[in-house]
PDB file of C-alpha atoms in Angstrom:
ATOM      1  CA  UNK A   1      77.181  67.599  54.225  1.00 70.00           C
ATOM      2  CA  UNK A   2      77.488  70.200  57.035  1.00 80.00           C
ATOM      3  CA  UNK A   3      79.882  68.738  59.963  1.00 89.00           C
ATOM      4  CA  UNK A   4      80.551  69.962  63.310  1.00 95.00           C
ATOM      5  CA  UNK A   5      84.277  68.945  64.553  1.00 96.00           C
ATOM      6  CA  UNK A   6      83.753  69.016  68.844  1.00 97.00           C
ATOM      7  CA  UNK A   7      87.062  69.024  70.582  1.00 97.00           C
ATOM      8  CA  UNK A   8      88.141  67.179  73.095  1.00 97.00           C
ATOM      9  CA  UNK A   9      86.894  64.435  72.641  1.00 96.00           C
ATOM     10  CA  UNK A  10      86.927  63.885  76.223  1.00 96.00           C
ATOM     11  CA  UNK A  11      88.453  65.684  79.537  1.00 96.00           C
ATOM     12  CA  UNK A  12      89.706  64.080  82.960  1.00 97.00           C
ATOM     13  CA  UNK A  13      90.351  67.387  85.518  1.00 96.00           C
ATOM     14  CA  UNK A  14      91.355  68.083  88.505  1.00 97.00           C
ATOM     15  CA  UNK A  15      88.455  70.113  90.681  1.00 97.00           C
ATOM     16  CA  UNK A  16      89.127  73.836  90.140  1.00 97.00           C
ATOM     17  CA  UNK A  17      90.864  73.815  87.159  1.00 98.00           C
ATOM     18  CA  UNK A  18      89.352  76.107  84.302  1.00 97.00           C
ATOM     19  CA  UNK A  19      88.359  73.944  80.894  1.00 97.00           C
ATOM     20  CA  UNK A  20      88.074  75.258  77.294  1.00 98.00           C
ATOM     21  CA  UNK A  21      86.192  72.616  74.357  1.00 98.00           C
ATOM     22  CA  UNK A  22      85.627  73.871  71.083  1.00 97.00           C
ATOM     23  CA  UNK A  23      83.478  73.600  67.901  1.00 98.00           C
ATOM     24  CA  UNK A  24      84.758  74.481  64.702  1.00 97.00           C
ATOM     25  CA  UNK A  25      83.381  73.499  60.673  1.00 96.00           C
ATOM     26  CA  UNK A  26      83.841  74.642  57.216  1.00 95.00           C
ATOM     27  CA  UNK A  27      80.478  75.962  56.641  1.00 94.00           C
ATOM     28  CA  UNK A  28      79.111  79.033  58.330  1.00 94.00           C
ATOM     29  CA  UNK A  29      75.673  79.116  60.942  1.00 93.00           C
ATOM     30  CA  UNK A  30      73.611  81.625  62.216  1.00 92.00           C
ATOM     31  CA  UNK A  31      73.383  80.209  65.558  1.00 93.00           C
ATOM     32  CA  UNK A  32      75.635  78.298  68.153  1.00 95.00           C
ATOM     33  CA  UNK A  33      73.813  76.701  70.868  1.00 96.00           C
ATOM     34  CA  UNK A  34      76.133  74.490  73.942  1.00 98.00           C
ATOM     35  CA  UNK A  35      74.468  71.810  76.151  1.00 98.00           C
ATOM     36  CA  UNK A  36      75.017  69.518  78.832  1.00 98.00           C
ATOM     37  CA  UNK A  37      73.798  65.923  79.298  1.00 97.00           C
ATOM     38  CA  UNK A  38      74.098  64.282  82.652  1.00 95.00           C
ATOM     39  CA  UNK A  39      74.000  60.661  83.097  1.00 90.00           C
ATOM     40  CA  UNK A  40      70.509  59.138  81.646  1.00 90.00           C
ATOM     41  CA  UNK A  41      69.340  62.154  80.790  1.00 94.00           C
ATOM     42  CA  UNK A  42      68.460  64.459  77.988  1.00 96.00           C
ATOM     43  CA  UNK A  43      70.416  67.355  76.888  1.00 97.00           C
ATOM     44  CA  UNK A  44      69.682  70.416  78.648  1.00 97.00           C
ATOM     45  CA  UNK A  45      70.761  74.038  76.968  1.00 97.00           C
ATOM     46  CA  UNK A  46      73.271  76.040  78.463  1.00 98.00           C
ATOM     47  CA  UNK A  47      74.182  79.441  76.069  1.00 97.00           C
ATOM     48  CA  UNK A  48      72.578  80.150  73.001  1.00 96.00           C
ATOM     49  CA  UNK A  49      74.474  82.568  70.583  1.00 96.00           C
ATOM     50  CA  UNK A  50      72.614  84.610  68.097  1.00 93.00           C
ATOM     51  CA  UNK A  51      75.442  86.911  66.635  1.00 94.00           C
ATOM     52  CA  UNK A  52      78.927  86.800  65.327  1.00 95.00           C
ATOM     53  CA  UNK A  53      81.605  87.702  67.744  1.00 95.00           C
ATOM     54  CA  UNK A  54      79.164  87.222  70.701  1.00 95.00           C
ATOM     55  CA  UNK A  55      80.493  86.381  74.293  1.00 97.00           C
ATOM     56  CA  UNK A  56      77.879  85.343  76.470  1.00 97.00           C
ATOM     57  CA  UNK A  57      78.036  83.927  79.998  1.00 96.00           C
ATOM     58  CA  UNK A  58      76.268  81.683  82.514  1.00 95.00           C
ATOM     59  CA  UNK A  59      77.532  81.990  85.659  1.00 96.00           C
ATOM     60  CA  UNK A  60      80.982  80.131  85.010  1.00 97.00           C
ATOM     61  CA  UNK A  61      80.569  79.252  81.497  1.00 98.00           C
ATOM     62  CA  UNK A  62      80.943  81.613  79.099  1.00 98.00           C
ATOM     63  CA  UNK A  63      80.537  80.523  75.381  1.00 98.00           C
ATOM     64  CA  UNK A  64      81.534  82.900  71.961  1.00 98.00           C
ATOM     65  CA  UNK A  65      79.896  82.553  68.921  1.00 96.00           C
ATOM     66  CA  UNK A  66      83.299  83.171  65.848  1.00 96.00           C
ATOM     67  CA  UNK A  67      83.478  85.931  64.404  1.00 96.00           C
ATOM     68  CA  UNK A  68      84.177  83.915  61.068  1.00 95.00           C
ATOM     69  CA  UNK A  69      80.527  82.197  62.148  1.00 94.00           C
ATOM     70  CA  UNK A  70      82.265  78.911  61.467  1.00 96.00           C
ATOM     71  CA  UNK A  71      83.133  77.835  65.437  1.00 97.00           C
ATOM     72  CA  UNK A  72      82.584  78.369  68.736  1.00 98.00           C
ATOM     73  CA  UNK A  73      84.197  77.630  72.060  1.00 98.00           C
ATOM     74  CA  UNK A  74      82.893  76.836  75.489  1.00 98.00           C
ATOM     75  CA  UNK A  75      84.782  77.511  78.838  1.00 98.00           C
ATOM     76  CA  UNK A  76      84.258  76.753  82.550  1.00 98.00           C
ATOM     77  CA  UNK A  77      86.022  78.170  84.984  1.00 98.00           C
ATOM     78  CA  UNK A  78      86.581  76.496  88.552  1.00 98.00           C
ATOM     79  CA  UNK A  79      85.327  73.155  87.906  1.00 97.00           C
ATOM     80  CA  UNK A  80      83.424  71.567  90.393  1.00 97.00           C
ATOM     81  CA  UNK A  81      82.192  67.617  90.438  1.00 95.00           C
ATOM     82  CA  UNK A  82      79.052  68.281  89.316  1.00 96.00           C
ATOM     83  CA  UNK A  83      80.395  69.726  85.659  1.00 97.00           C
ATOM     84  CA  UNK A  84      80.391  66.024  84.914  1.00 97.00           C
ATOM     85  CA  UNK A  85      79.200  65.368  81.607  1.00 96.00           C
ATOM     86  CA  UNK A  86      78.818  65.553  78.214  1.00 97.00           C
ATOM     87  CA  UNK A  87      78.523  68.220  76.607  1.00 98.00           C
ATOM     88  CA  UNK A  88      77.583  69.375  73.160  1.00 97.00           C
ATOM     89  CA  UNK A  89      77.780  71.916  70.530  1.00 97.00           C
ATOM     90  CA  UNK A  90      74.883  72.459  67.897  1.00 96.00           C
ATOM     91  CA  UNK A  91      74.238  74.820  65.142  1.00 94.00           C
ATOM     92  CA  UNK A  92      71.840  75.920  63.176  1.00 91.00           C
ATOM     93  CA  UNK A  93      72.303  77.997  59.480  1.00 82.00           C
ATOM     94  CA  UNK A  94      68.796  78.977  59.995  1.00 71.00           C
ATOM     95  CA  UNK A  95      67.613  79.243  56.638  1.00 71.00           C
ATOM     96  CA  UNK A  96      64.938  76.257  56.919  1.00 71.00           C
ATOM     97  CA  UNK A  97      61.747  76.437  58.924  1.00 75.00           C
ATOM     98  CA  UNK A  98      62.674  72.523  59.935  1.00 83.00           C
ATOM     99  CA  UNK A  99      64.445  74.222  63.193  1.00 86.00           C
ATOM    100  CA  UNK A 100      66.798  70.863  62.636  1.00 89.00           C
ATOM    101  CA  UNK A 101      70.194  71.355  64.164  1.00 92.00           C
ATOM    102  CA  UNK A 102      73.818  70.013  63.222  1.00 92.00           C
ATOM    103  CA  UNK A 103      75.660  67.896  66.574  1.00 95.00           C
ATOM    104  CA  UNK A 104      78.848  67.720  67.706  1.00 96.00           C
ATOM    105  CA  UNK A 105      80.165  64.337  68.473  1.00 95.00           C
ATOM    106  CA  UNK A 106      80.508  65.714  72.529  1.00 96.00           C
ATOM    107  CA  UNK A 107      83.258  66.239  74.858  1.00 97.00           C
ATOM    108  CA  UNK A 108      83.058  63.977  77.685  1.00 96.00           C
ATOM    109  CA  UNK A 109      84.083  66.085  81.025  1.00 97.00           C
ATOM    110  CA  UNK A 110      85.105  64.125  84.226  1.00 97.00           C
ATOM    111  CA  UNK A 111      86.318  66.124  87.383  1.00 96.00           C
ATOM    112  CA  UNK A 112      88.517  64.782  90.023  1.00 93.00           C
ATOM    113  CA  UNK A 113      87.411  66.061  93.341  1.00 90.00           C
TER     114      UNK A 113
ATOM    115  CA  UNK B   1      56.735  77.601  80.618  1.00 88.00           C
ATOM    116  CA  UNK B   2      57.033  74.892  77.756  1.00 91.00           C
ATOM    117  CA  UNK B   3      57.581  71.232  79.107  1.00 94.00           C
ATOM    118  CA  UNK B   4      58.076  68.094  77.574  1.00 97.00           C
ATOM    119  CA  UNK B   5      57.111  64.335  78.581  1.00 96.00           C
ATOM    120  CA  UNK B   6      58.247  61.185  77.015  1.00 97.00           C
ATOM    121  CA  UNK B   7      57.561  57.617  78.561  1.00 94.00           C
ATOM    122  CA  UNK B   8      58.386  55.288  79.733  1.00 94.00           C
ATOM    123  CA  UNK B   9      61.619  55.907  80.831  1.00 95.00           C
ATOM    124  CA  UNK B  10      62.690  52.274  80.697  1.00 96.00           C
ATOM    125  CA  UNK B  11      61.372  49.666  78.538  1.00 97.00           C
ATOM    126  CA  UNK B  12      62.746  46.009  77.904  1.00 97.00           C
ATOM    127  CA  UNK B  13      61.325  44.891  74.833  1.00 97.00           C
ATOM    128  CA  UNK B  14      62.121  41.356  73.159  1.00 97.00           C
ATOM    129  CA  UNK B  15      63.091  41.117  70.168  1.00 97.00           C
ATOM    130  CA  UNK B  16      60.180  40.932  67.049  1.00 97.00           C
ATOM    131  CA  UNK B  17      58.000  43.142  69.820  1.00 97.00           C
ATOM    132  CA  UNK B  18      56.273  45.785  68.659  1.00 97.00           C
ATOM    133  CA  UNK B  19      57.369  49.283  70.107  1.00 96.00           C
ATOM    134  CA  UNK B  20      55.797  52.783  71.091  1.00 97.00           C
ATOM    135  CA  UNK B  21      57.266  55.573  72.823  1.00 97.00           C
ATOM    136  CA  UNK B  22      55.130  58.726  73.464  1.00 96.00           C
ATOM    137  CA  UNK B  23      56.134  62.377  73.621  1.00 97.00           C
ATOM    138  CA  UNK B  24      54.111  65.696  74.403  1.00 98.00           C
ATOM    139  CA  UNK B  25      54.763  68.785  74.777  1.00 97.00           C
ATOM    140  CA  UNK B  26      52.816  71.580  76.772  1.00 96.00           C
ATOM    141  CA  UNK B  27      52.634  75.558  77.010  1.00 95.00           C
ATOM    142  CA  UNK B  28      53.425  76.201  73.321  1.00 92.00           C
ATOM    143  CA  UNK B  29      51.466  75.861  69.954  1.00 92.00           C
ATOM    144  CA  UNK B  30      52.856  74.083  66.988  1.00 93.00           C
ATOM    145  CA  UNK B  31      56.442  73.074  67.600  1.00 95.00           C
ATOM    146  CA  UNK B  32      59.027  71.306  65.705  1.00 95.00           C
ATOM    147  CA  UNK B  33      58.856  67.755  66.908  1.00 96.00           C
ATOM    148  CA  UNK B  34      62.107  65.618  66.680  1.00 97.00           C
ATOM    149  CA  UNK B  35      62.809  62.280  67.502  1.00 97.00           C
ATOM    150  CA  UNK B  36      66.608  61.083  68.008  1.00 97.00           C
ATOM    151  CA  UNK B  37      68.622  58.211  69.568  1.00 96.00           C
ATOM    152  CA  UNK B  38      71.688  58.118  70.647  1.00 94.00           C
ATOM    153  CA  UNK B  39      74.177  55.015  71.372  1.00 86.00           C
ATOM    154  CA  UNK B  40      75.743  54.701  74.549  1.00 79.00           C
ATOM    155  CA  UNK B  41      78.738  57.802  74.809  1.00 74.00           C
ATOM    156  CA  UNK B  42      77.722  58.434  71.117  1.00 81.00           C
ATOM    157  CA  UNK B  43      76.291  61.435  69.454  1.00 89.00           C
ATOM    158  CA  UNK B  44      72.795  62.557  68.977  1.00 94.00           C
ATOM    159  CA  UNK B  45      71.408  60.711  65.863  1.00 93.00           C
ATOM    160  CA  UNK B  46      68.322  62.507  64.372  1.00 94.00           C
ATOM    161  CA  UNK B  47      65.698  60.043  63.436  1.00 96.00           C
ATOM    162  CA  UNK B  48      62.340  62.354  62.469  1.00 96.00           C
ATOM    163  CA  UNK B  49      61.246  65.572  62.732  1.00 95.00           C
ATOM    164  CA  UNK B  50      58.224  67.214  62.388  1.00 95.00           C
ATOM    165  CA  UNK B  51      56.823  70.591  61.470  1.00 93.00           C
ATOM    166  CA  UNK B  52      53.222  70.299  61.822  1.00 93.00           C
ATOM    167  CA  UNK B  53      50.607  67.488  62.859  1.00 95.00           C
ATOM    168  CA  UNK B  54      50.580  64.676  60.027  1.00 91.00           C
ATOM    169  CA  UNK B  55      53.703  65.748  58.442  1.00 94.00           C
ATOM    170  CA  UNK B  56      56.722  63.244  58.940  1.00 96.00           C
ATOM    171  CA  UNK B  57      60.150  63.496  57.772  1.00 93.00           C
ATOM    172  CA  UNK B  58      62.455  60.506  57.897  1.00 91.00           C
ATOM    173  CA  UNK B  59      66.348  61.075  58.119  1.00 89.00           C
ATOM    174  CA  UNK B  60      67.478  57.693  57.976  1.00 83.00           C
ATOM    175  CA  UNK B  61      66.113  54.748  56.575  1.00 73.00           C
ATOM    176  CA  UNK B  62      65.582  52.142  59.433  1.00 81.00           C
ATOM    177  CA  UNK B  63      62.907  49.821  61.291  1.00 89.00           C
ATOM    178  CA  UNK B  64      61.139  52.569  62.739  1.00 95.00           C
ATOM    179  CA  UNK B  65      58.385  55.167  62.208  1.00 96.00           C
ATOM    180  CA  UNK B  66      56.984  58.130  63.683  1.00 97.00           C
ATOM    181  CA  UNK B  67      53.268  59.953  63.656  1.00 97.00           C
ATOM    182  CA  UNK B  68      51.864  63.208  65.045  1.00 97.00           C
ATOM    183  CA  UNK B  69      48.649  62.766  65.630  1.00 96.00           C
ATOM    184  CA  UNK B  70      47.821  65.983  67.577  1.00 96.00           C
ATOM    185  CA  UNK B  71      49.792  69.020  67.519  1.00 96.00           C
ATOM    186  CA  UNK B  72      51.954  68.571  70.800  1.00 96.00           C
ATOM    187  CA  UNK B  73      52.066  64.699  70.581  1.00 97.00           C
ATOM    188  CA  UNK B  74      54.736  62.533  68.649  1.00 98.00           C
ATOM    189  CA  UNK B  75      54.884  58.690  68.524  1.00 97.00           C
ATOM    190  CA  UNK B  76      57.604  56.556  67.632  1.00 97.00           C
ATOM    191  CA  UNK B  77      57.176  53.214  66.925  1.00 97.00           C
ATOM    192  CA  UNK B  78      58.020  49.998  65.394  1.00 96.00           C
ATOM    193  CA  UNK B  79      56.124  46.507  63.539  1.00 96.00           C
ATOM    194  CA  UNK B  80      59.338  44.488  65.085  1.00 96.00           C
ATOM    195  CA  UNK B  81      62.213  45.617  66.742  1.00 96.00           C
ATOM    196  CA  UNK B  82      65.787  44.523  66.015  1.00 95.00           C
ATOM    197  CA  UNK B  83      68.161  44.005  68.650  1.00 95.00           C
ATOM    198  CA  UNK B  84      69.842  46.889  66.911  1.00 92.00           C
ATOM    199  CA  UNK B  85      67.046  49.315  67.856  1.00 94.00           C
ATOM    200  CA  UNK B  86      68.726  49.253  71.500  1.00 94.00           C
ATOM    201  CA  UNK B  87      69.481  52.800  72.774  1.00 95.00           C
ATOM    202  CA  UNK B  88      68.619  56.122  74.087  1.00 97.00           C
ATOM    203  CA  UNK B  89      65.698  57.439  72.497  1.00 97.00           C
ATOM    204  CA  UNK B  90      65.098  61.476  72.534  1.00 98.00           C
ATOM    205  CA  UNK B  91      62.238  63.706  72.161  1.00 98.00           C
ATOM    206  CA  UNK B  92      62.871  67.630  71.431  1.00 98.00           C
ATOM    207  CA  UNK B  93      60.474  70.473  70.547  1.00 97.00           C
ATOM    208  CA  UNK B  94      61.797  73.504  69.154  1.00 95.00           C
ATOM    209  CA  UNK B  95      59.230  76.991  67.758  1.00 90.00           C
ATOM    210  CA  UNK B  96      60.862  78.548  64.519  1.00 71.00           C
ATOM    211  CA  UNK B  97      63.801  78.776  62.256  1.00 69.00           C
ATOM    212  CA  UNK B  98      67.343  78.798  64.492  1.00 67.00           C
ATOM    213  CA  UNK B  99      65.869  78.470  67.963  1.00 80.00           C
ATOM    214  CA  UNK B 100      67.689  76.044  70.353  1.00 94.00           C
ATOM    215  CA  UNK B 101      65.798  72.192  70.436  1.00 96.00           C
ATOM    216  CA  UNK B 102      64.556  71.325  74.321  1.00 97.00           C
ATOM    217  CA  UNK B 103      65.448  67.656  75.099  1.00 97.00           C
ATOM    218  CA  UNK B 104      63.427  65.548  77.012  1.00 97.00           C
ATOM    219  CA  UNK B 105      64.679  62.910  79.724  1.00 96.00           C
ATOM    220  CA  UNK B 106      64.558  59.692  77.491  1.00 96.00           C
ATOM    221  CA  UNK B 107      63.868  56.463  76.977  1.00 97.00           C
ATOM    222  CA  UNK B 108      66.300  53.710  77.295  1.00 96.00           C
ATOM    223  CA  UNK B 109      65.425  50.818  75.598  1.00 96.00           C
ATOM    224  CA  UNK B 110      66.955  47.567  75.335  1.00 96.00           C
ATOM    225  CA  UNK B 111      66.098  44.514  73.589  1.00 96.00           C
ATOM    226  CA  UNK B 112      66.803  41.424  74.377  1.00 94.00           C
TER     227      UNK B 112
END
C-alpha cells in the first residue's frame, strides 16, 4: 500500500541552527500537508501544499511540495526551544471523497537552548 | 471558524470497562470524521472514519467501534477494553477530497 518514508527520525539541535526533515514515497499525491504535535496534544497544521513544485512559507518554515509529486521537505530556520516536537508529513492522492490521509512515522525535534 | 472538542482528556479505565470518548465539531456542515490513536512517540494510527452521519468505516479490525449519530458528533467506544487499548486517542474533521484533517487535543487513556 501507499507509504510515506519521514526522515529523521529524530533531531537533537543546538538553538539557532536551521533544520531540514523530509518526506519522500514511490507513489505520487496531490497534496502535502506538514504538522506539529506538542507534548499531549493533537497535531496542529502548519503548510499545506496544493501544487507540484510549490514553496510555501510560514514565518520560518518553509515547506515544497516535489516537483516529481512523490516528496516533500520541511525546513526551519533559527530554531528556537519552542520548535520542540514532533512533527509530521501527510498526503493525500485526492482521488477519494474519504478525505483519509497517508502519515509519516514523525521526526522528533529537540532544541538545546 | 471550525472547532473541535473531544473529552475527557484523561480517563483511567480498568480493564473489562466499558469505554466512550466523544467528539464534535462546530462551524462547518458535514465533515469527514476520523478517529485515530497513536502509541506513545509512535505514528498516527487511523482507526475510523466517517463521511456522513450513520456511515462507519473500520480500518483495522480491533476491540473497538465507532457511531455518528448526528452530523458533527462521533463516538468511540468499546463492550471491554483490553489493556492493549492504552493510548492517545484522536479526533479530526476534514470537508472534501485532499483538504488537510484538523486534530483535536486528545484523550489519553490508560488501563489498568
Amino acid at each position: 500500500g501507499q507509504q510515506l518514508n519521514q526522515s529523521p527520525q529524530s533531531m537533537f539541535i543546538q538553538e539557532g541552527e536551521d533544520v531540514s526533515m523530509n518526506c519522500t514515497s514511490s507513489s505520487i499525491f496531490n497534496t502535502w500537508l506538514w504538522y506539529k504535535q506538542d507534548p499531549g496534544e493533537g497535531p496542529v497544521l502548519l503548510i499545506a501544499l496544493y501544487k507540484a513544485g510549490e514553496l510555501t512559507s510560514n514565518g520560518r518554515l518553509t515547506a515544497q511540495f516535489g516537483i516529481t509529486r512523490k516528496d516533500s521537505f520541511l525546513n526551519i530556520s533559527a530554531s528556537i526551544p519552542s520548535d520542540v516536537g514532533i512533527y509530521f508529513c501527510a498526503a493525500s492522492p485526492g482521488s477519494s471523497n474519504t478525505g483519509k490521509l497517508i502519515f509519516g512515522q514523525g521526526t522528533t525535534l529537540q532544541v538545546k537552548p | 471558524s471550525q472547532t473541535i472538542h473531544q473529552w475527557p482528556a484523561t480517563l483511567v479505565q480498568p480493564v473489562g470497562s466499558p469505554l466512550s470518548l466523544e467528539c464534535t465539531v462546530e462551524g462547518t456542515s458535514n465533515p469527514n470524521l476520523y478517529w485515530y490513536r497513536q502509541a506513545a512517540g509512535r505514528g498516527l494510527q487511523l482507526l475510523f472514519y466517517s463521511v456522513g452521519i450513520g456511515q462507519i468505516s473500520s480500518e483495522v479490525p480491533q476491540n473497538l467501534s465507532a457511531s455518528r449519530p448526528q452530523d458533527r458528533q462521533f463516538i468511540l467506544s468499546s463492550k471491554k477494553l483490553l489493556l492493549s487499548d492504552s493510548g492517545f486517542y484522536l479526533c479530526a474533521w476534514s470537508m472534501g477530497v485532499g483538504g488537510p484533517q484538523h486534530f483535536g487535543d486528545g484523550t489519553r487513556l490508560s488501563i489498568l
